[in-house]
């Protein structure tokens, strides 16, 4: 059977996610064994802080890529080059401004987060290294359009795989030579990303020679086009930061350093699903752009439904396993103290199969350049998340559980209510068919959790070997169930 580009992208994307997860599974206990529980918490908090600096850059990068790809698909090569050059030089300027802001912030980290005195210098270095890798990603954004046009996202996944492997090797090298530091993986990422931007540039020059990079093609008019839409993307990203990335920051502020390290470790289970989501979303975007460029709204709508179902089943497979095996896994991986956080583990993943698939709908807003209202809504939902976190943690004294509960409430409101309603507003074809992915998700989770519980009763995961066997058997059965439901979707109108 011939494997198409979509399948290659998904396969290597999933491989990238698996290697990322394995790297994390190795990295956290390795860091913990040398530096203690709180050390990895600093890594998560710094990543959250740096993500907040991406708001402006994302507003330019995402929409510029959209304009470049759509114009190339429609044959407007000169216009695409204008957007390409305008984006690149704009991001250079933004990168310089963010660098200045980041350096100033690095000398004032104690004003924005809790840091033990023994870690302050290391956290400063970690912040600057993480900022540097972000800046490289920022400048390479214009070249990423070529991967969507050529549907070759697998190249980026290969680079990320190299990044994850290099983090392991760099950490082992530094630790074995007496440098027990929390910034080892950040240093490895910086080195890999330097190579990445070179590969991106060469690939674009070779595969899209019609895209010209020149200062003379920089036009305020095109920057204004991007900024008008990009402003809303930036606002939306700000809301998403308040919904996700800043949770570890609020944990650090409201719950303390130790619990933040524990929460960060548990959230790695959540990150697995978000990684899978990112792979699927990236892989479906090239076809979305083509369908939109060809003005084929009916096919675009059908493709959205099909993609949501596929996403629901992928995420549901992982969530079912985590709900049943999560605490067992954390106990084997990080220690017996994680048994008492069983409820927290469940709260961080149980809702994801019903909310994450709506990110497919969110991509339709970007593709159709209908981003203003979703952006405002996401910002409001992000503010609601912060408000609920304060109520649950400070007023109701729910601690870290308050942060998890707030995420569930807010993301259900946004992803399951607002997104579908707004999609109906911009595509009048939206009918009951849009509910199919959510219904399949409910059925799959109920059956999937039941299957895992039954397998766990038969193969009790009390050792690493029996745990692995129990998970493998459950995984095979869950995959067969997902395959069955995906094939049956036609009978439901999917």
Short mmCIF file of C-alpha atoms in Angstrom, two decimals:
data_model
loop_
_atom_site.label_atom_id
_atom_site.label_comp_id
_atom_site.label_asym_id
_atom_site.label_seq_id
_atom_site.Cartn_x
_atom_site.Cartn_y
_atom_site.Cartn_z
CA UNK A 1 0.00 0.00 0.00
CA UNK A 2 1.32 3.41 -0.98
CA UNK A 3 1.93 5.74 1.95
CA UNK A 4 0.91 9.36 1.28
CA UNK A 5 2.39 12.54 2.73
CA UNK A 6 -0.37 12.87 5.32
CA UNK A 7 0.39 9.38 6.66
CA UNK A 8 4.15 10.07 6.69
CA UNK A 9 3.54 13.32 8.58
CA UNK A 10 1.31 11.60 11.14
CA UNK A 11 3.59 8.58 11.58
CA UNK A 12 6.72 10.68 12.13
CA UNK A 13 4.71 13.15 14.20
CA UNK A 14 3.54 10.37 16.51
CA UNK A 15 7.10 9.01 16.63
CA UNK A 16 8.21 12.51 17.57
CA UNK A 17 5.60 12.56 20.34
CA UNK A 18 6.65 9.15 21.64
CA UNK A 19 10.33 10.10 21.72
CA UNK A 20 9.42 13.40 23.38
CA UNK A 21 7.47 11.52 26.04
CA UNK A 22 10.29 9.00 26.58
CA UNK A 23 12.77 11.85 26.87
CA UNK A 24 10.58 13.47 29.51
CA UNK A 25 10.05 10.17 31.33
CA UNK A 26 13.80 9.81 31.55
CA UNK A 27 14.62 13.47 32.23
CA UNK A 28 12.33 14.19 35.20
CA UNK A 29 13.43 11.32 37.48
CA UNK A 30 17.04 11.83 36.38
CA UNK A 31 16.88 15.50 37.42
CA UNK A 32 14.97 14.55 40.58
CA UNK A 33 17.58 11.99 41.63
CA UNK A 34 20.35 14.59 41.47
CA UNK A 35 18.60 17.88 42.27
CA UNK A 36 15.31 17.06 44.01
CA UNK A 37 11.59 17.43 43.27
CA UNK A 38 11.50 21.19 42.83
CA UNK A 39 14.15 21.33 40.08
CA UNK A 40 11.88 20.25 37.22
CA UNK A 41 9.25 22.68 38.46
CA UNK A 42 11.58 25.54 37.52
CA UNK A 43 11.87 24.18 33.97
CA UNK A 44 8.07 24.19 33.59
CA UNK A 45 7.67 27.66 35.09
CA UNK A 46 10.37 29.13 32.84
CA UNK A 47 8.76 27.54 29.78
CA UNK A 48 5.49 29.15 30.82
CA UNK A 49 7.12 32.56 31.23
CA UNK A 50 8.84 32.39 27.84
CA UNK A 51 5.58 31.33 26.23
CA UNK A 52 4.06 34.62 27.35
CA UNK A 53 6.69 36.43 25.24
CA UNK A 54 5.38 34.61 22.15
CA UNK A 55 2.14 36.60 22.04
CA UNK A 56 3.37 39.30 19.66
CA UNK A 57 5.47 36.97 17.54
CA UNK A 58 2.66 34.47 17.09
CA UNK A 59 0.36 37.26 15.91
CA UNK A 60 2.73 37.93 12.99
CA UNK A 61 4.02 34.40 12.37
CA UNK A 62 0.77 32.43 12.21
CA UNK A 63 -1.14 34.81 9.96
CA UNK A 64 1.84 35.48 7.68
CA UNK A 65 2.18 31.76 7.09
CA UNK A 66 -1.51 31.67 6.28
CA UNK A 67 -1.20 34.52 3.73
CA UNK A 68 1.92 33.00 2.16
CA UNK A 69 0.39 29.53 1.75
CA UNK A 70 -2.99 30.75 0.46
CA UNK A 71 -1.39 33.08 -2.10
CA UNK A 72 0.94 30.36 -3.34
CA UNK A 73 -1.98 27.93 -3.64
CA UNK A 74 -3.86 30.55 -5.67
CA UNK A 75 -0.83 31.27 -7.90
CA UNK A 76 -0.08 34.77 -6.55
CA UNK A 77 3.70 34.29 -6.29
CA UNK A 78 4.67 37.96 -6.16
CA UNK A 79 2.18 38.69 -3.41
CA UNK A 80 3.40 35.64 -1.48
CA UNK A 81 6.98 36.99 -1.68
CA UNK A 82 5.83 40.31 -0.27
CA UNK A 83 4.29 38.56 2.75
CA UNK A 84 7.36 36.31 3.06
CA UNK A 85 9.88 39.17 3.16
CA UNK A 86 7.66 41.38 5.28
CA UNK A 87 7.23 38.61 7.87
CA UNK A 88 10.94 37.82 8.05
CA UNK A 89 12.16 41.37 8.63
CA UNK A 90 9.28 42.14 10.99
CA UNK A 91 10.16 39.11 13.12
CA UNK A 92 13.81 40.16 13.19
CA UNK A 93 12.77 43.47 14.73
CA UNK A 94 10.36 41.79 17.15
CA UNK A 95 13.09 39.32 18.12
CA UNK A 96 15.44 42.17 18.98
CA UNK A 97 12.82 43.85 21.18
CA UNK A 98 11.98 40.58 22.95
CA UNK A 99 15.71 39.96 23.55
CA UNK A 100 16.02 43.30 25.35
CA UNK A 101 12.89 42.62 27.39
CA UNK A 102 14.08 39.10 28.22
CA UNK A 103 17.50 40.26 29.42
CA UNK A 104 15.89 42.84 31.71
CA UNK A 105 13.49 40.20 33.06
CA UNK A 106 16.35 37.75 33.70
CA UNK A 107 17.75 40.12 36.33
CA UNK A 108 14.38 40.40 38.06
CA UNK A 109 13.11 36.81 38.13
CA UNK A 110 12.54 36.82 41.88
CA UNK A 111 9.90 39.49 41.38
CA UNK A 112 7.77 37.19 39.21
CA UNK A 113 8.35 33.69 40.67
CA UNK A 114 9.49 31.80 43.76
CA UNK A 115 13.11 30.64 43.50
CA UNK A 116 15.21 28.95 46.17
CA UNK A 117 18.46 30.81 46.76
CA UNK A 118 20.59 27.87 45.66
CA UNK A 119 18.94 27.75 42.24
CA UNK A 120 18.80 31.44 41.31
CA UNK A 121 21.81 31.55 38.96
CA UNK A 122 20.82 28.31 37.27
CA UNK A 123 17.26 29.56 36.74
CA UNK A 124 18.64 32.76 35.19
CA UNK A 125 20.75 30.75 32.75
CA UNK A 126 17.82 28.44 32.02
CA UNK A 127 15.61 31.43 31.25
CA UNK A 128 18.13 33.01 28.84
CA UNK A 129 18.78 29.71 27.04
CA UNK A 130 15.07 28.99 26.71
CA UNK A 131 14.55 32.53 25.41
CA UNK A 132 17.32 32.02 22.84
CA UNK A 133 15.74 28.86 21.42
CA UNK A 134 12.42 30.68 21.20
CA UNK A 135 14.05 33.53 19.26
CA UNK A 136 15.50 31.07 16.76
CA UNK A 137 12.06 29.53 16.30
CA UNK A 138 10.68 33.02 15.85
CA UNK A 139 13.06 33.97 13.04
CA UNK A 140 12.59 30.61 11.28
CA UNK A 141 8.79 31.02 11.17
CA UNK A 142 8.63 32.47 7.61
CA UNK A 143 10.41 29.41 6.22
CA UNK A 144 7.87 27.03 7.76
CA UNK A 145 5.33 28.00 5.08
CA UNK A 146 7.26 25.81 2.64
CA UNK A 147 6.49 22.70 4.72
CA UNK A 148 2.76 23.39 4.47
CA UNK A 149 2.89 24.09 0.74
CA UNK A 150 4.89 20.91 0.07
CA UNK A 151 3.06 18.95 2.80
CA UNK A 152 6.40 17.85 4.25
CA UNK A 153 5.98 18.52 7.96
CA UNK A 154 7.81 15.26 8.66
CA UNK A 155 11.09 17.17 8.21
CA UNK A 156 10.30 19.33 11.22
CA UNK A 157 9.49 16.23 13.25
CA UNK A 158 12.86 14.70 12.38
CA UNK A 159 14.54 17.86 13.66
CA UNK A 160 12.52 17.75 16.89
CA UNK A 161 13.48 14.09 17.36
CA UNK A 162 17.14 15.12 17.09
CA UNK A 163 16.41 17.79 19.69
CA UNK A 164 14.94 15.33 22.20
CA UNK A 165 17.80 12.85 21.76
CA UNK A 166 20.37 15.62 22.11
CA UNK A 167 18.77 16.71 25.41
CA UNK A 168 19.41 13.26 26.83
CA UNK A 169 22.99 13.10 25.58
CA UNK A 170 23.84 16.64 26.72
CA UNK A 171 22.38 16.07 30.20
CA UNK A 172 24.28 12.82 30.68
CA UNK A 173 27.49 14.43 29.41
CA UNK A 174 27.25 17.46 31.71
CA UNK A 175 26.12 15.53 34.79
CA UNK A 176 28.82 12.89 34.37
CA UNK A 177 31.40 15.67 34.20
CA UNK A 178 30.23 17.31 37.42
CA UNK A 179 27.93 19.96 35.89
CA UNK A 180 24.64 19.08 37.60
CA UNK A 181 22.52 21.91 36.19
CA UNK A 182 18.85 22.34 35.29
CA UNK A 183 19.68 24.03 31.97
CA UNK A 184 21.37 21.04 30.30
CA UNK A 185 18.44 20.25 27.99
CA UNK A 186 18.00 23.95 27.11
CA UNK A 187 21.62 24.11 25.93
CA UNK A 188 21.06 21.07 23.69
CA UNK A 189 17.94 22.63 22.20
CA UNK A 190 19.81 25.87 21.43
CA UNK A 191 22.45 23.96 19.47
CA UNK A 192 19.92 21.89 17.51
CA UNK A 193 17.80 24.95 16.69
CA UNK A 194 20.82 26.75 15.25
CA UNK A 195 21.08 23.90 12.76
CA UNK A 196 17.31 23.91 12.28
CA UNK A 197 17.10 27.46 10.98
CA UNK A 198 19.80 26.69 8.40
CA UNK A 199 17.89 23.60 7.21
CA UNK A 200 14.64 25.59 7.00
CA UNK A 201 16.28 28.29 4.89
CA UNK A 202 17.96 25.84 2.50
CA UNK A 203 14.76 23.79 2.08
CA UNK A 204 12.73 26.90 1.24
CA UNK A 205 15.31 28.15 -1.27
CA UNK A 206 15.41 24.76 -3.00
CA UNK A 207 11.72 23.87 -3.04
CA UNK A 208 10.10 27.30 -3.38
CA UNK A 209 12.51 29.38 -5.48
CA UNK A 210 9.59 31.64 -6.40
CA UNK A 211 9.61 32.94 -2.81
CA UNK A 212 12.06 35.85 -2.79
CA UNK A 213 13.59 37.23 0.42
CA UNK A 214 14.54 40.88 -0.04
CA UNK A 215 14.35 44.08 1.99
CA UNK A 216 12.90 45.81 -1.07
CA UNK A 217 9.83 43.54 -0.82
CA UNK A 218 9.10 44.65 2.73
CA UNK A 219 5.90 46.65 2.56
CA UNK A 220 3.99 48.31 5.38
CA UNK A 221 0.79 47.50 3.49
CA UNK A 222 1.39 43.76 3.80
CA UNK A 223 2.53 44.08 7.39
CA UNK A 224 -0.71 45.93 8.12
CA UNK A 225 -2.70 43.12 6.46
CA UNK A 226 -0.96 40.61 8.70
CA UNK A 227 -1.21 42.71 11.84
CA UNK A 228 -4.94 43.34 11.42
CA UNK A 229 -5.54 39.60 11.59
CA UNK A 230 -2.45 38.82 13.64
CA UNK A 231 -3.52 41.14 16.42
CA UNK A 232 -6.45 38.82 17.09
CA UNK A 233 -4.21 35.75 16.93
CA UNK A 234 -1.98 37.39 19.53
CA UNK A 235 -4.97 38.12 21.74
CA UNK A 236 -6.12 34.52 21.31
CA UNK A 237 -2.65 33.27 22.21
CA UNK A 238 -2.69 35.45 25.33
CA UNK A 239 -5.92 33.75 26.34
CA UNK A 240 -4.46 30.31 25.65
CA UNK A 241 -1.42 31.15 27.79
CA UNK A 242 -3.75 31.98 30.68
CA UNK A 243 -5.59 28.71 30.04
CA UNK A 244 -2.55 26.43 29.87
CA UNK A 245 1.05 27.64 30.08
CA UNK A 246 0.56 29.83 33.16
CA UNK A 247 -0.99 27.07 35.26
CA UNK A 248 2.45 26.01 36.49
CA UNK A 249 3.24 29.66 37.21
CA UNK A 250 0.08 30.03 39.33
CA UNK A 251 0.94 26.75 41.01
CA UNK A 252 4.35 28.17 41.88
CA UNK A 253 2.80 31.36 43.30
CA UNK A 254 -0.26 29.94 45.10
CA UNK A 255 0.77 26.38 46.01
CA UNK A 256 4.55 26.49 46.53
CA UNK A 257 7.70 25.15 44.92
CA UNK A 258 7.39 21.46 45.91
CA UNK A 259 3.81 20.95 44.72
CA UNK A 260 4.69 22.75 41.47
CA UNK A 261 7.35 20.13 40.79
CA UNK A 262 4.81 17.36 41.43
CA UNK A 263 2.15 19.10 39.32
CA UNK A 264 4.65 19.65 36.49
CA UNK A 265 5.48 15.95 36.48
CA UNK A 266 1.78 14.99 36.36
CA UNK A 267 1.12 17.51 33.58
CA UNK A 268 3.55 15.60 31.37
CA UNK A 269 0.71 13.11 30.89
CA UNK A 270 -1.43 15.99 29.62
CA UNK A 271 1.39 17.16 27.37
CA UNK A 272 1.47 13.77 25.61
CA UNK A 273 -2.06 14.39 24.36
CA UNK A 274 -1.34 17.97 23.39
CA UNK A 275 1.66 16.74 21.41
CA UNK A 276 -0.53 14.26 19.53
CA UNK A 277 -3.04 17.06 18.92
CA UNK A 278 -0.33 19.32 17.53
CA UNK A 279 0.77 16.58 15.13
CA UNK A 280 -2.75 15.96 13.86
CA UNK A 281 -3.57 19.67 13.52
CA UNK A 282 -0.36 20.37 11.61
CA UNK A 283 -0.97 17.39 9.33
CA UNK A 284 -4.51 18.41 8.38
CA UNK A 285 -3.72 22.09 7.77
CA UNK A 286 -2.20 21.67 4.25
CA UNK A 287 -5.43 20.14 2.94
CA UNK A 288 -7.50 22.75 4.77
CA UNK A 289 -5.58 25.49 2.97
CA UNK A 290 -6.11 23.77 -0.39
CA UNK A 291 -9.85 23.32 0.15
CA UNK A 292 -10.24 26.92 1.25
CA UNK A 293 -8.13 28.24 -1.65
CA UNK A 294 -10.34 26.26 -4.07
CA UNK A 295 -13.46 27.73 -2.41
CA UNK A 296 -14.75 24.24 -1.59
CA UNK A 297 -16.64 24.91 1.65
CA UNK A 298 -18.68 21.70 1.66
CA UNK A 299 -15.58 19.53 1.38
CA UNK A 300 -13.86 21.68 4.01
CA UNK A 301 -16.75 21.14 6.42
CA UNK A 302 -16.75 17.37 5.84
CA UNK A 303 -12.99 17.30 6.30
CA UNK A 304 -13.33 19.15 9.62
CA UNK A 305 -15.81 16.56 10.93
CA UNK A 306 -13.63 13.66 9.83
CA UNK A 307 -10.52 15.25 11.34
CA UNK A 308 -12.33 15.88 14.64
CA UNK A 309 -13.39 12.23 14.83
CA UNK A 310 -9.84 11.08 14.14
CA UNK A 311 -8.52 13.46 16.81
CA UNK A 312 -11.15 12.34 19.34
CA UNK A 313 -10.15 8.71 18.93
CA UNK A 314 -6.41 9.40 19.19
CA UNK A 315 -6.83 11.54 22.30
CA UNK A 316 -9.44 9.17 23.79
CA UNK A 317 -7.10 6.19 23.46
CA UNK A 318 -4.43 7.96 25.48
CA UNK A 319 -6.85 9.45 28.04
CA UNK A 320 -8.54 6.11 28.74
CA UNK A 321 -5.19 4.56 29.54
CA UNK A 322 -4.07 7.46 31.73
CA UNK A 323 -7.32 7.50 33.74
CA UNK A 324 -6.88 3.82 34.65
CA UNK A 325 -3.09 3.43 34.69
CA UNK A 326 -1.93 6.99 35.44
CA UNK A 327 -1.35 6.65 39.18
CA UNK A 328 0.33 3.24 38.74
CA UNK A 329 2.62 4.72 36.14
CA UNK A 330 3.50 7.77 38.24
CA UNK A 331 4.23 5.54 41.23
CA UNK A 332 6.60 3.36 39.20
CA UNK A 333 8.14 6.37 37.48
CA UNK A 334 8.44 9.01 40.20
CA UNK A 335 7.72 7.33 43.53
CA UNK A 336 4.94 6.06 45.81
CA UNK A 337 3.98 9.58 46.94
CA UNK A 338 2.13 10.04 43.63
CA UNK A 339 -0.53 7.49 44.63
CA UNK A 340 -2.32 10.15 46.67
CA UNK A 341 -2.57 12.36 43.56
CA UNK A 342 -4.76 9.88 41.64
CA UNK A 343 -7.66 12.36 41.45
CA UNK A 344 -5.36 15.12 40.19
CA UNK A 345 -4.10 12.83 37.43
CA UNK A 346 -7.65 12.03 36.35
CA UNK A 347 -8.70 15.70 36.43
CA UNK A 348 -5.86 16.73 34.11
CA UNK A 349 -6.84 14.31 31.30
CA UNK A 350 -10.47 13.15 31.63
CA UNK A 351 -11.92 16.09 29.69
CA UNK A 352 -9.35 16.25 26.86
CA UNK A 353 -11.09 13.87 24.39
CA UNK A 354 -14.13 16.18 24.51
CA UNK A 355 -12.28 19.50 24.26
CA UNK A 356 -9.07 19.10 22.24
CA UNK A 357 -10.84 18.00 19.00
CA UNK A 358 -12.44 21.46 18.84
CA UNK A 359 -8.99 22.82 18.02
CA UNK A 360 -9.71 21.52 14.51
CA UNK A 361 -12.59 24.01 14.43
CA UNK A 362 -10.22 26.70 15.67
CA UNK A 363 -8.00 26.08 12.63
CA UNK A 364 -10.97 26.81 10.37
CA UNK A 365 -11.15 30.29 11.91
CA UNK A 366 -7.49 30.87 11.02
CA UNK A 367 -7.78 29.43 7.51
CA UNK A 368 -10.86 31.55 6.76
CA UNK A 369 -9.33 34.60 8.51
CA UNK A 370 -12.23 34.79 10.96
CA UNK A 371 -10.11 35.23 14.07
CA UNK A 372 -11.36 38.37 15.81
CA UNK A 373 -14.35 37.04 17.78
CA UNK A 374 -12.65 33.71 18.75
CA UNK A 375 -9.65 35.73 19.95
CA UNK A 376 -11.72 38.00 22.15
CA UNK A 377 -13.61 34.98 23.50
CA UNK A 378 -10.40 33.07 24.25
CA UNK A 379 -8.96 36.08 26.09
CA UNK A 380 -12.13 36.33 28.17
CA UNK A 381 -12.01 32.60 28.90
CA UNK A 382 -8.35 32.98 29.89
CA UNK A 383 -9.26 35.78 32.30
CA UNK A 384 -12.07 33.60 33.65
CA UNK A 385 -9.52 30.84 34.24
CA UNK A 386 -7.30 33.18 36.29
CA UNK A 387 -10.33 34.37 38.26
CA UNK A 388 -11.49 30.81 39.00
CA UNK A 389 -7.96 29.75 40.01
CA UNK A 390 -7.86 32.54 42.58
CA UNK A 391 -11.31 31.59 43.91
CA UNK A 392 -10.58 27.86 44.08
CA UNK A 393 -7.05 28.09 45.51
CA UNK A 394 -7.26 31.12 47.81
CA UNK A 395 -10.91 31.36 48.84
CA UNK A 396 -12.03 27.72 48.75
CA UNK A 397 -8.57 26.34 49.72
CA UNK A 398 -8.65 23.61 47.07
CA UNK A 399 -4.94 24.08 46.38
CA UNK A 400 -3.58 22.43 43.25
CA UNK A 401 -6.95 20.74 42.64
CA UNK A 402 -8.50 24.19 42.21
CA UNK A 403 -6.16 24.86 39.28
CA UNK A 404 -7.12 21.56 37.62
CA UNK A 405 -10.86 22.08 38.15
CA UNK A 406 -10.69 25.59 36.71
CA UNK A 407 -9.06 24.26 33.53
CA UNK A 408 -11.84 21.70 33.08
CA UNK A 409 -14.65 24.25 33.49
CA UNK A 410 -13.19 26.91 31.23
CA UNK A 411 -12.06 24.64 28.40
CA UNK A 412 -15.42 22.87 28.25
CA UNK A 413 -17.18 26.25 28.00
CA UNK A 414 -14.90 27.40 25.20
CA UNK A 415 -14.30 24.23 23.18
CA UNK A 416 -17.66 22.50 23.49
CA UNK A 417 -20.01 25.48 23.48
CA UNK A 418 -18.43 28.59 21.99
CA UNK A 419 -16.36 27.08 19.14
CA UNK A 420 -19.25 25.05 17.62
CA UNK A 421 -21.64 28.01 17.91
CA UNK A 422 -19.22 30.37 16.17
CA UNK A 423 -18.46 27.82 13.44
CA UNK A 424 -22.20 27.69 12.76
CA UNK A 425 -22.13 31.47 12.42
CA UNK A 426 -19.48 31.47 9.67
CA UNK A 427 -20.45 28.20 7.92
CA UNK A 428 -24.19 27.85 7.50
CA UNK A 429 -23.72 24.16 6.71
CA UNK A 430 -23.20 23.31 10.39
CA UNK A 431 -25.92 20.92 11.55
CA UNK A 432 -26.29 18.03 14.00
CA UNK A 433 -23.40 16.33 12.21
CA UNK A 434 -20.96 18.46 14.23
CA UNK A 435 -22.03 16.65 17.40
CA UNK A 436 -20.82 13.28 16.04
CA UNK A 437 -17.16 13.67 17.16
CA UNK A 438 -18.27 14.55 20.70
CA UNK A 439 -20.73 11.63 20.84
CA UNK A 440 -18.07 9.23 19.59
CA UNK A 441 -15.72 10.64 22.24
CA UNK A 442 -18.21 9.91 25.04
CA UNK A 443 -18.82 6.36 23.78
CA UNK A 444 -15.13 5.70 23.28
CA UNK A 445 -14.09 6.96 26.72
CA UNK A 446 -16.79 4.92 28.48
CA UNK A 447 -15.84 1.74 26.63
CA UNK A 448 -12.11 2.48 26.76
CA UNK A 449 -12.02 3.01 30.53
CA UNK A 450 -14.09 -0.15 31.03
CA UNK A 451 -11.71 -2.18 28.87
CA UNK A 452 -8.66 -0.89 30.75
CA UNK A 453 -10.23 -1.67 34.12
CA UNK A 454 -11.04 -5.23 33.03
CA UNK A 455 -7.53 -5.80 31.69
CA UNK A 456 -6.08 -4.34 34.89
CA UNK A 457 -8.12 -6.80 36.95
CA UNK A 458 -6.74 -9.71 34.93
CA UNK A 459 -3.16 -8.46 34.60
CA UNK A 460 -2.44 -6.63 37.85
CA UNK A 461 0.28 -3.98 37.22
CA UNK A 462 2.26 -4.46 40.44
CA UNK A 463 5.66 -4.79 38.74
CA UNK A 464 7.25 -3.04 35.77
CA UNK A 465 6.84 -6.19 33.65
CA UNK A 466 3.19 -6.78 34.54
CA UNK A 467 2.47 -3.05 34.16
CA UNK A 468 3.97 -3.04 30.68
CA UNK A 469 2.04 -6.16 29.67
CA UNK A 470 -1.22 -4.80 31.06
CA UNK A 471 -0.77 -1.49 29.21
CA UNK A 472 0.16 -3.20 25.94
CA UNK A 473 -2.90 -5.47 26.02
CA UNK A 474 -5.14 -2.52 26.87
CA UNK A 475 -3.54 -0.44 24.13
CA UNK A 476 -4.16 -3.10 21.49
CA UNK A 477 -7.81 -3.44 22.51
CA UNK A 478 -8.27 0.35 22.59
CA UNK A 479 -6.75 0.67 19.13
CA UNK A 480 -9.09 -1.99 17.74
CA UNK A 481 -12.02 -0.20 19.37
CA UNK A 482 -10.92 3.12 17.83
CA UNK A 483 -10.59 1.49 14.40
CA UNK A 484 -14.08 0.02 14.71
CA UNK A 485 -15.66 3.33 15.72
CA UNK A 486 -13.85 5.21 12.95
CA UNK A 487 -15.16 2.79 10.35
CA UNK A 488 -18.68 2.95 11.81
CA UNK A 489 -18.76 6.76 11.66
CA UNK A 490 -20.29 6.65 8.16
CA UNK A 491 -23.39 5.03 9.64
CA UNK A 492 -23.73 8.08 11.88
CA UNK A 493 -23.35 10.46 8.97
CA UNK A 494 -19.67 11.19 9.56
#
